[in-house]
Amino acid sequence: MSDEPHEHDGQPVPAVGAAVHALGADAARVAAARRLRPDAPVLPGLDQLAHLATRLLGAPSAQISLLTDVDAVLGGVGPQAGRAGGEGPLDQALCALTAAAGAPVAIADTRADPRVAGLGPVASGVLGSYLGVPLTAGTGEVVGAVCVGGPDPRAWSEQDVSLLQQIGAAAAAELELAALSGEHVADRALLQLTIDAAQLGTFDLDLTTGRLSLNERLLQLSGLTPATFSGVPEDVYANIHPEDRDATVAAVEAATGGGGLYAAEYRILDVDGGTRWLAARGRTLPGPDGTPARLLGAVYDVTATRQGAQRVADILDAMAVAYLALDRDWTIAYVNAEGERIAATAREDLVGRSFWDAFPATVGTAFEDNYRRAVATGRTVTFDAYYPAPLDVWVEVRAVPEDGGLGLYFLDITARVTAQRAAESEREAAQAANARLQLLAEVSRELSGTVETESTVARLAQLIVPALGDWCVITLLDDDAAAPTAVGARATSTSLLRRGLRDVASWHHDEAQRALVAEYAGCRLAELTDASFLWRSLRQVQPLVVPDATTAVSAVLEPGGRARDLLRRLAPANAAVFPLRARGRSVGVLTLFAGAQRAPLTEQEIATAVEVADRAGLALDAARLYRQQRDLAAGLQRSLLSDPPEPDHGQLVVRYSPAAEAAQVGGDWYDAFMQPDGATVLVIGDVIGHDTQAAAAMSQVRTVLRSLGALGDESPASVLARTDQALANLMISTTATAIAARLEQTPDERERGVTRLRWSNAGHPPAMVVNPDGTVLPLVGLHPDLLLGVVPGIERRDSEVVLDQGSTVLLYTDGLVERRDQPLQEGLEALQAVLEELAAEGLDLDTLVDRTLARMLPPTPEDDVAVIAVRLHRQDRPRPAEAGPRRVPPHVPPEPARLPDPSDRR
């Protein structure tokens, strides 16, 4: 249809005003319309046809109008339609335009059409598009119109017009039928009043005596009278249609034999040869012994409903659109003639069957997904899909929720799709090449963006699924495992491979299946036999393609194992195994799986997977080398540090965390030792720089400070001053920050349960004290001194604080609190806040230090961090178990450290 059909058969279609004038002048037309107007305000059949129009044409609203001197709405559905029984002026009715034209009128955009621009529904924006067809009486007069529309503009097709004309013909037939039956209304009025007053027919069957009681209404419905009814069920059975009798009797016997509900629909033979449909519902009641004793129920006449449904079925059978009706249990309830043709199956063989059994190829496809979505959301779903042989047909499907079930409308579009596919094939080839390049680029980007193996492999699994398979498992060979040799060399034993292999990542395109794949990956290696494709792939360069994967892989799994059961549930149809190789060795394996709905890998896809595996192998091998270098650097750094002593009154905990960058050893160190008088000295320091030279310089500075501090009982300031002078004498040209702190105690302080902390700070971040009450204070001190190695011979001074038993002192290097994007002061405030939060939890010292590091350090630390912490336990009790055993030099006296005389300090 044209978007703006202003003419029909060469004659202009008049505007609404002219149309109203023409309709009023046609007396025969008005008389025919009045003859067909029903006495009842609503005809159910017309409302059903209006509903059918909205479903078939996908329009929000539909209306059936009879035009006399007013627009009388006989059936309507949707927000743009009138309601059945309503009336409106002709000069505001678009149906008048259709009736005057005597032909279909399609308006794609009512707001742009001058004929209807002034109408209320158009001017208010309610109606944006309109399609109407004439409603013609049996005598040939146009008496009204059937129309559909919606709020938005829409182009109407020839198919839309054809479907609406079929519905218009059905509506006209319904009106003629109602007019013919109207003359009997008066004669049946008294009888109808009696039937309405009687309401339902009821029955009571005594299962002990076999006596059946019926009320007057049910006697009438059953074609019986008090004279012809003897009180036994057989009297009723005799009047049931022979085709329905056995099923009805069986339903009664099933309910009375086992108890429960009774339901049946059957026809009763009238004395005049006609039939009426009755619907019966009942329930058994138990007797004293618990067995069914009575069957009670009700019966009502459903003839009108059945006949209306039959008329709709006749309309559906006449359509060129296939239609299947499914109930809420997915059982096929109806199939029209076109549905029989497309399904290539007689409707008698379809009705009553499960839809999934009748059409098994829909299971797990777009058909099932869309059908279930329509039922779940209550909204119409339209889509195109292909049903395979033996039907071998492309269909446009409209799935419409209906009374808890689903109405399926199919249009055969095989010819259209065939024409489109030829044009799409070239475009798909170009898209596939582009997708391959994008996949390889993204794989390279992800693999080069991190050196963390686990996260890299997990991301790789998600990139290649579903691009290359439905699901995958990635297996890696541990760094310290024997690298498998290629074919032609001496083979690495399977037992060695087993010890070194781990399934580290898996992924499935279906979220519901990911846990199943992960469980399979967690147990399959232990259950693989020596004939496994995995072992073969590790020893060769070329990929392995495995057809019939469920059977083939099951054959190389231990019988009775968990992996076999999981594999059967995942049901892969095809698989391919790709070795991950780098520098002549295998570092792992990529296994891709595809389900039955996916074709095996093409040559191009295999080439893409091989390239992905090669890039992954190089990246993983680079990560292995990085880890080895990082571990070597961290091991070198830790070898320069020593375990602290554990005096009676103090528990010491040390930690060293290297920077994220491999092979970057630094100058951070911690130290703890005891002086001859029994005082414990804590040292934290950081040589400027992050390389092997800084580590070597750190070792020299630490050795000088440790040696000088351990020989006497000097104060921290004196130890730092002498260290500064020694470095100058030894010509060690380096600078370092450091804190030296000494824990000391007089007999009086021991009695009072306090300890004196004396410290000297050479340009280092301040230590933190966690008091027993949970407060946290930085040890800023009164004497900020220069770094070591800046001005040898400078006077250095001590600061001191008295600590209660239960206090914790934390010394650390700047990597804990300083970042490129965070000033030192902000880091100190953050550390103080973290310590206050953790102190409130009453943690032991090890946990406090570990959780502080976890909270303060970024995921990829930029700098090394050294930490030493001491907790002062109560001295009037045994050393707590959490502090570990006492560990001090053999010469240290058991008495506490003597508080140095001020005259001894230099």
mmCIF file of N, CA, C and O in Angstrom, residues 549-620:
data_model
loop_
_atom_site.group_PDB
_atom_site.id
_atom_site.type_symbol
_atom_site.label_atom_id
_atom_site.label_comp_id
_atom_site.label_asym_id
_atom_site.label_seq_id
_atom_site.Cartn_x
_atom_site.Cartn_y
_atom_site.Cartn_z
ATOM 1 N N ALA A 549 33.611 -35.406 20.247
ATOM 2 C CA ALA A 549 34.455 -35.162 21.420
ATOM 3 C C ALA A 549 33.958 -35.857 22.675
ATOM 4 O O ALA A 549 34.763 -36.314 23.488
ATOM 5 N N THR A 550 32.656 -35.908 22.876
ATOM 6 C CA THR A 550 32.152 -36.535 24.112
ATOM 7 C C THR A 550 32.612 -37.991 24.193
ATOM 8 O O THR A 550 33.094 -38.459 25.231
ATOM 9 N N THR A 551 32.477 -38.725 23.086
ATOM 10 C CA THR A 551 32.893 -40.131 23.072
ATOM 11 C C THR A 551 34.407 -40.256 23.139
ATOM 12 O O THR A 551 34.950 -41.060 23.919
ATOM 13 N N ALA A 552 35.110 -39.452 22.329
ATOM 14 C CA ALA A 552 36.566 -39.585 22.244
ATOM 15 C C ALA A 552 37.245 -39.214 23.554
ATOM 16 O O ALA A 552 38.162 -39.910 24.019
ATOM 17 N N VAL A 553 36.836 -38.116 24.177
ATOM 18 C CA VAL A 553 37.486 -37.696 25.426
ATOM 19 C C VAL A 553 37.090 -38.616 26.572
ATOM 20 O O VAL A 553 37.909 -38.925 27.449
ATOM 21 N N SER A 554 35.829 -39.085 26.593
ATOM 22 C CA SER A 554 35.413 -40.028 27.637
ATOM 23 C C SER A 554 36.269 -41.285 27.613
ATOM 24 O O SER A 554 36.554 -41.883 28.654
ATOM 25 N N ALA A 555 36.709 -41.680 26.414
ATOM 26 C CA ALA A 555 37.495 -42.905 26.287
ATOM 27 C C ALA A 555 38.876 -42.780 26.925
ATOM 28 O O ALA A 555 39.496 -43.799 27.258
ATOM 29 N N VAL A 556 39.382 -41.561 27.122
ATOM 30 C CA VAL A 556 40.699 -41.393 27.736
ATOM 31 C C VAL A 556 40.584 -40.885 29.174
ATOM 32 O O VAL A 556 41.563 -40.421 29.745
ATOM 33 N N LEU A 557 39.376 -40.974 29.748
ATOM 34 C CA LEU A 557 39.156 -40.651 31.166
ATOM 35 C C LEU A 557 38.930 -41.940 31.931
ATOM 36 O O LEU A 557 38.370 -42.909 31.392
ATOM 37 N N GLU A 558 39.340 -41.955 33.193
ATOM 38 C CA GLU A 558 39.173 -43.151 34.010
ATOM 39 C C GLU A 558 37.694 -43.497 34.127
ATOM 40 O O GLU A 558 36.861 -42.623 34.413
ATOM 41 N N PRO A 559 37.326 -44.772 33.928
ATOM 42 C CA PRO A 559 35.913 -45.166 34.057
ATOM 43 C C PRO A 559 35.398 -44.905 35.471
ATOM 44 O O PRO A 559 36.114 -45.083 36.454
ATOM 45 N N GLY A 560 34.139 -44.464 35.547
ATOM 46 C CA GLY A 560 33.517 -44.253 36.850
ATOM 47 C C GLY A 560 33.907 -42.983 37.540
ATOM 48 O O GLY A 560 33.465 -42.717 38.662
ATOM 49 N N GLY A 561 34.740 -42.158 36.903
ATOM 50 C CA GLY A 561 35.195 -40.925 37.535
ATOM 51 C C GLY A 561 34.178 -39.800 37.377
ATOM 52 O O GLY A 561 33.251 -39.861 36.562
ATOM 53 N N ARG A 562 34.380 -38.761 38.161
ATOM 54 C CA ARG A 562 33.495 -37.600 38.122
ATOM 55 C C ARG A 562 33.609 -36.859 36.790
ATOM 56 O O ARG A 562 32.627 -36.341 36.263
ATOM 57 N N ALA A 563 34.818 -36.820 36.215
ATOM 58 C CA ALA A 563 35.035 -36.056 34.987
ATOM 59 C C ALA A 563 34.195 -36.592 33.835
ATOM 60 O O ALA A 563 33.679 -35.822 33.025
ATOM 61 N N ARG A 564 34.051 -37.918 33.752
ATOM 62 C CA ARG A 564 33.240 -38.493 32.671
ATOM 63 C C ARG A 564 31.796 -38.019 32.744
ATOM 64 O O ARG A 564 31.182 -37.653 31.742
ATOM 65 N N ASP A 565 31.231 -38.040 33.951
ATOM 66 C CA ASP A 565 29.844 -37.612 34.126
ATOM 67 C C ASP A 565 29.684 -36.143 33.754
ATOM 68 O O ASP A 565 28.730 -35.762 33.071
ATOM 69 N N LEU A 566 30.612 -35.299 34.185
ATOM 70 C CA LEU A 566 30.533 -33.871 33.867
ATOM 71 C C LEU A 566 30.661 -33.638 32.359
ATOM 72 O O LEU A 566 29.967 -32.784 31.793
ATOM 73 N N LEU A 567 31.556 -34.396 31.702
ATOM 74 C CA LEU A 567 31.738 -34.236 30.266
ATOM 75 C C LEU A 567 30.458 -34.605 29.513
ATOM 76 O O LEU A 567 30.073 -33.926 28.557
ATOM 77 N N ARG A 568 29.779 -35.674 29.942
ATOM 78 C CA ARG A 568 28.522 -36.052 29.282
ATOM 79 C C ARG A 568 27.474 -34.955 29.435
ATOM 80 O O ARG A 568 26.689 -34.704 28.524
ATOM 81 N N ARG A 569 27.455 -34.294 30.573
ATOM 82 C CA ARG A 569 26.490 -33.205 30.781
ATOM 83 C C ARG A 569 26.838 -31.979 29.925
ATOM 84 O O ARG A 569 25.957 -31.290 29.435
ATOM 85 N N LEU A 570 28.117 -31.729 29.729
ATOM 86 C CA LEU A 570 28.535 -30.614 28.868
ATOM 87 C C LEU A 570 28.353 -30.949 27.390
ATOM 88 O O LEU A 570 28.141 -30.057 26.570
ATOM 89 N N ALA A 571 28.458 -32.250 27.042
ATOM 90 C CA ALA A 571 28.145 -32.777 25.712
ATOM 91 C C ALA A 571 28.821 -32.038 24.560
ATOM 92 O O ALA A 571 28.154 -31.551 23.648
ATOM 93 N N PRO A 572 30.151 -31.941 24.536
ATOM 94 C CA PRO A 572 30.795 -31.315 23.366
ATOM 95 C C PRO A 572 30.718 -32.222 22.147
ATOM 96 O O PRO A 572 30.894 -33.445 22.254
ATOM 97 N N ALA A 573 30.448 -31.640 21.000
ATOM 98 C CA ALA A 573 30.421 -32.410 19.760
ATOM 99 C C ALA A 573 31.799 -32.459 19.111
ATOM 100 O O ALA A 573 32.151 -33.450 18.472
ATOM 101 N N ASN A 574 32.568 -31.371 19.277
ATOM 102 C CA ASN A 574 33.903 -31.295 18.680
ATOM 103 C C ASN A 574 34.847 -30.630 19.666
ATOM 104 O O ASN A 574 34.424 -29.876 20.542
ATOM 105 N N ALA A 575 36.132 -30.939 19.506
ATOM 106 C CA ALA A 575 37.150 -30.322 20.355
ATOM 107 C C ALA A 575 38.423 -30.150 19.535
ATOM 108 O O ALA A 575 38.619 -30.808 18.503
ATOM 109 N N ALA A 576 39.277 -29.247 19.994
ATOM 110 C CA ALA A 576 40.589 -29.046 19.379
ATOM 111 C C ALA A 576 41.566 -28.649 20.474
ATOM 112 O O ALA A 576 41.226 -27.855 21.358
ATOM 113 N N VAL A 577 42.779 -29.238 20.421
ATOM 114 C CA VAL A 577 43.785 -29.027 21.456
ATOM 115 C C VAL A 577 44.981 -28.314 20.826
ATOM 116 O O VAL A 577 45.537 -28.791 19.829
ATOM 117 N N PHE A 578 45.370 -27.170 21.408
ATOM 118 C CA PHE A 578 46.437 -26.351 20.855
ATOM 119 C C PHE A 578 47.546 -26.193 21.899
ATOM 120 O O PHE A 578 47.289 -25.703 23.003
ATOM 121 N N PRO A 579 48.783 -26.626 21.583
ATOM 122 C CA PRO A 579 49.887 -26.429 22.532
ATOM 123 C C PRO A 579 50.281 -24.964 22.618
ATOM 124 O O PRO A 579 50.281 -24.250 21.611
ATOM 125 N N LEU A 580 50.582 -24.511 23.818
ATOM 126 C CA LEU A 580 51.099 -23.158 24.039
ATOM 127 C C LEU A 580 52.616 -23.282 24.132
ATOM 128 O O LEU A 580 53.149 -23.811 25.106
ATOM 129 N N ARG A 581 53.324 -22.807 23.097
ATOM 130 C CA ARG A 581 54.764 -23.045 23.016
ATOM 131 C C ARG A 581 55.510 -21.720 22.931
ATOM 132 O O ARG A 581 55.013 -20.722 22.418
ATOM 133 N N ALA A 582 56.735 -21.764 23.445
ATOM 134 C CA ALA A 582 57.617 -20.600 23.374
ATOM 135 C C ALA A 582 59.057 -21.065 23.543
ATOM 136 O O ALA A 582 59.355 -21.866 24.433
ATOM 137 N N ARG A 583 59.930 -20.585 22.672
ATOM 138 C CA ARG A 583 61.367 -20.880 22.756
ATOM 139 C C ARG A 583 61.636 -22.391 22.804
ATOM 140 O O ARG A 583 62.437 -22.879 23.576
ATOM 141 N N GLY A 584 60.879 -23.119 21.955
ATOM 142 C CA GLY A 584 61.126 -24.549 21.812
ATOM 143 C C GLY A 584 60.582 -25.415 22.923
ATOM 144 O O GLY A 584 60.900 -26.607 22.973
ATOM 145 N N ARG A 585 59.749 -24.875 23.825
ATOM 146 C CA ARG A 585 59.203 -25.682 24.912
ATOM 147 C C ARG A 585 57.717 -25.391 25.046
ATOM 148 O O ARG A 585 57.231 -24.327 24.670
ATOM 149 N N SER A 586 56.994 -26.376 25.567
ATOM 150 C CA SER A 586 55.568 -26.210 25.831
ATOM 151 C C SER A 586 55.381 -25.647 27.229
ATOM 152 O O SER A 586 55.978 -26.135 28.194
ATOM 153 N N VAL A 587 54.552 -24.611 27.318
ATOM 154 C CA VAL A 587 54.259 -24.019 28.622
ATOM 155 C C VAL A 587 52.821 -24.273 29.037
ATOM 156 O O VAL A 587 52.420 -23.915 30.134
ATOM 157 N N GLY A 588 52.044 -24.889 28.161
ATOM 158 C CA GLY A 588 50.663 -25.189 28.510
ATOM 159 C C GLY A 588 49.886 -25.662 27.309
ATOM 160 O O GLY A 588 50.441 -25.925 26.232
ATOM 161 N N VAL A 589 48.569 -25.781 27.490
ATOM 162 C CA VAL A 589 47.681 -26.301 26.450
ATOM 163 C C VAL A 589 46.369 -25.521 26.509
ATOM 164 O O VAL A 589 45.836 -25.259 27.594
ATOM 165 N N LEU A 590 45.834 -25.179 25.327
ATOM 166 C CA LEU A 590 44.506 -24.585 25.188
ATOM 167 C C LEU A 590 43.589 -25.611 24.546
ATOM 168 O O LEU A 590 43.876 -26.099 23.453
ATOM 169 N N THR A 591 42.500 -25.966 25.227
ATOM 170 C CA THR A 591 41.537 -26.927 24.695
ATOM 171 C C THR A 591 40.214 -26.215 24.451
ATOM 172 O O THR A 591 39.620 -25.668 25.385
ATOM 173 N N LEU A 592 39.760 -26.232 23.181
ATOM 174 C CA LEU A 592 38.493 -25.605 22.788
ATOM 175 C C LEU A 592 37.441 -26.682 22.553
ATOM 176 O O LEU A 592 37.731 -27.730 21.958
ATOM 177 N N PHE A 593 36.211 -26.413 23.007
ATOM 178 C CA PHE A 593 35.101 -27.342 22.821
ATOM 179 C C PHE A 593 33.947 -26.622 22.137
ATOM 180 O O PHE A 593 33.741 -25.424 22.342
ATOM 181 N N ALA A 594 33.180 -27.371 21.315
ATOM 182 C CA ALA A 594 32.005 -26.809 20.648
ATOM 183 C C ALA A 594 30.848 -27.778 20.796
ATOM 184 O O ALA A 594 31.026 -29.003 20.694
ATOM 185 N N GLY A 595 29.642 -27.242 21.024
ATOM 186 C CA GLY A 595 28.454 -28.065 21.147
ATOM 187 C C GLY A 595 27.906 -28.469 19.793
ATOM 188 O O GLY A 595 28.427 -28.098 18.731
ATOM 189 N N ALA A 596 26.801 -29.228 19.828
ATOM 190 C CA ALA A 596 26.219 -29.756 18.598
ATOM 191 C C ALA A 596 25.671 -28.645 17.707
ATOM 192 O O ALA A 596 25.572 -28.816 16.490
ATOM 193 N N GLN A 597 25.308 -27.502 18.291
ATOM 194 C CA GLN A 597 24.749 -26.415 17.496
ATOM 195 C C GLN A 597 25.812 -25.606 16.770
ATOM 196 O O GLN A 597 25.478 -24.718 15.988
ATOM 197 N N ARG A 598 27.072 -25.888 17.040
ATOM 198 C CA ARG A 598 28.165 -25.120 16.432
ATOM 199 C C ARG A 598 28.946 -26.023 15.489
ATOM 200 O O ARG A 598 29.275 -27.158 15.834
ATOM 201 N N ALA A 599 29.262 -25.506 14.319
ATOM 202 C CA ALA A 599 30.018 -26.293 13.347
ATOM 203 C C ALA A 599 31.458 -26.477 13.820
ATOM 204 O O ALA A 599 31.983 -25.676 14.601
ATOM 205 N N PRO A 600 32.111 -27.551 13.391
ATOM 206 C CA PRO A 600 33.528 -27.725 13.736
ATOM 207 C C PRO A 600 34.350 -26.537 13.251
ATOM 208 O O PRO A 600 33.952 -25.796 12.349
ATOM 209 N N LEU A 601 35.516 -26.352 13.851
ATOM 210 C CA LEU A 601 36.383 -25.235 13.489
ATOM 211 C C LEU A 601 36.771 -25.305 12.010
ATOM 212 O O LEU A 601 37.142 -26.368 11.500
ATOM 213 N N THR A 602 36.683 -24.165 11.342
ATOM 214 C CA THR A 602 37.143 -24.093 9.957
ATOM 215 C C THR A 602 38.669 -23.959 9.935
ATOM 216 O O THR A 602 39.310 -23.743 10.967
ATOM 217 N N GLU A 603 39.241 -24.085 8.734
ATOM 218 C CA GLU A 603 40.694 -23.924 8.612
ATOM 219 C C GLU A 603 41.126 -22.539 9.077
ATOM 220 O O GLU A 603 42.172 -22.382 9.721
ATOM 221 N N GLN A 604 40.312 -21.522 8.739
ATOM 222 C CA GLN A 604 40.655 -20.161 9.139
ATOM 223 C C GLN A 604 40.599 -20.020 10.663
ATOM 224 O O GLN A 604 41.456 -19.379 11.275
ATOM 225 N N GLU A 605 39.579 -20.630 11.297
ATOM 226 C CA GLU A 605 39.449 -20.557 12.753
ATOM 227 C C GLU A 605 40.582 -21.313 13.445
ATOM 228 O O GLU A 605 41.088 -20.872 14.494
ATOM 229 N N ILE A 606 40.986 -22.452 12.868
ATOM 230 C CA ILE A 606 42.117 -23.185 13.443
ATOM 231 C C ILE A 606 43.386 -22.352 13.351
ATOM 232 O O ILE A 606 44.179 -22.280 14.309
ATOM 233 N N ALA A 607 43.596 -21.680 12.200
ATOM 234 C CA ALA A 607 44.775 -20.825 12.053
ATOM 235 C C ALA A 607 44.747 -19.692 13.074
ATOM 236 O O ALA A 607 45.777 -19.328 13.654
ATOM 237 N N THR A 608 43.559 -19.132 13.305
ATOM 238 C CA THR A 608 43.435 -18.070 14.312
ATOM 239 C C THR A 608 43.754 -18.603 15.698
ATOM 240 O O THR A 608 44.491 -17.962 16.474
ATOM 241 N N ALA A 609 43.235 -19.777 16.030
ATOM 242 C CA ALA A 609 43.500 -20.358 17.350
ATOM 243 C C ALA A 609 44.984 -20.676 17.527
ATOM 244 O O ALA A 609 45.536 -20.505 18.624
ATOM 245 N N VAL A 610 45.641 -21.140 16.472
ATOM 246 C CA VAL A 610 47.076 -21.420 16.546
ATOM 247 C C VAL A 610 47.839 -20.130 16.844
ATOM 248 O O VAL A 610 48.765 -20.105 17.677
ATOM 249 N N GLU A 611 47.456 -19.040 16.182
ATOM 250 C CA GLU A 611 48.153 -17.771 16.415
ATOM 251 C C GLU A 611 47.905 -17.272 17.837
ATOM 252 O O GLU A 611 48.813 -16.751 18.493
ATOM 253 N N VAL A 612 46.660 -17.441 18.315
ATOM 254 C CA VAL A 612 46.369 -17.063 19.699
ATOM 255 C C VAL A 612 47.230 -17.880 20.660
ATOM 256 O O VAL A 612 47.799 -17.351 21.623
ATOM 257 N N ALA A 613 47.334 -19.199 20.402
ATOM 258 C CA ALA A 613 48.136 -20.063 21.271
ATOM 259 C C ALA A 613 49.609 -19.666 21.242
ATOM 260 O O ALA A 613 50.284 -19.669 22.287
ATOM 261 N N ASP A 614 50.119 -19.322 20.058
ATOM 262 C CA ASP A 614 51.525 -18.908 19.971
ATOM 263 C C ASP A 614 51.777 -17.630 20.760
ATOM 264 O O ASP A 614 52.772 -17.510 21.487
ATOM 265 N N ARG A 615 50.872 -16.665 20.606
ATOM 266 C CA ARG A 615 51.057 -15.411 21.349
ATOM 267 C C ARG A 615 50.922 -15.644 22.852
ATOM 268 O O ARG A 615 51.664 -15.063 23.648
ATOM 269 N N ALA A 616 49.975 -16.502 23.246
ATOM 270 C CA ALA A 616 49.815 -16.797 24.671
ATOM 271 C C ALA A 616 51.040 -17.507 25.213
ATOM 272 O O ALA A 616 51.494 -17.229 26.334
ATOM 273 N N GLY A 617 51.608 -18.434 24.422
ATOM 274 C CA GLY A 617 52.798 -19.143 24.879
ATOM 275 C C GLY A 617 53.960 -18.204 25.120
ATOM 276 O O GLY A 617 54.656 -18.302 26.144
ATOM 277 N N LEU A 618 54.192 -17.272 24.203
ATOM 278 C CA LEU A 618 55.279 -16.307 24.393
ATOM 279 C C LEU A 618 55.036 -15.423 25.616
ATOM 280 O O LEU A 618 55.950 -15.156 26.403
ATOM 281 N N ALA A 619 53.778 -14.963 25.784
ATOM 282 C CA ALA A 619 53.466 -14.104 26.930
ATOM 283 C C ALA A 619 53.637 -14.862 28.243
ATOM 284 O O ALA A 619 54.167 -14.330 29.226
ATOM 285 N N LEU A 620 53.178 -16.116 28.281
ATOM 286 C CA LEU A 620 53.287 -16.900 29.511
ATOM 287 C C LEU A 620 54.748 -17.219 29.824
ATOM 288 O O LEU A 620 55.149 -17.245 30.992
#
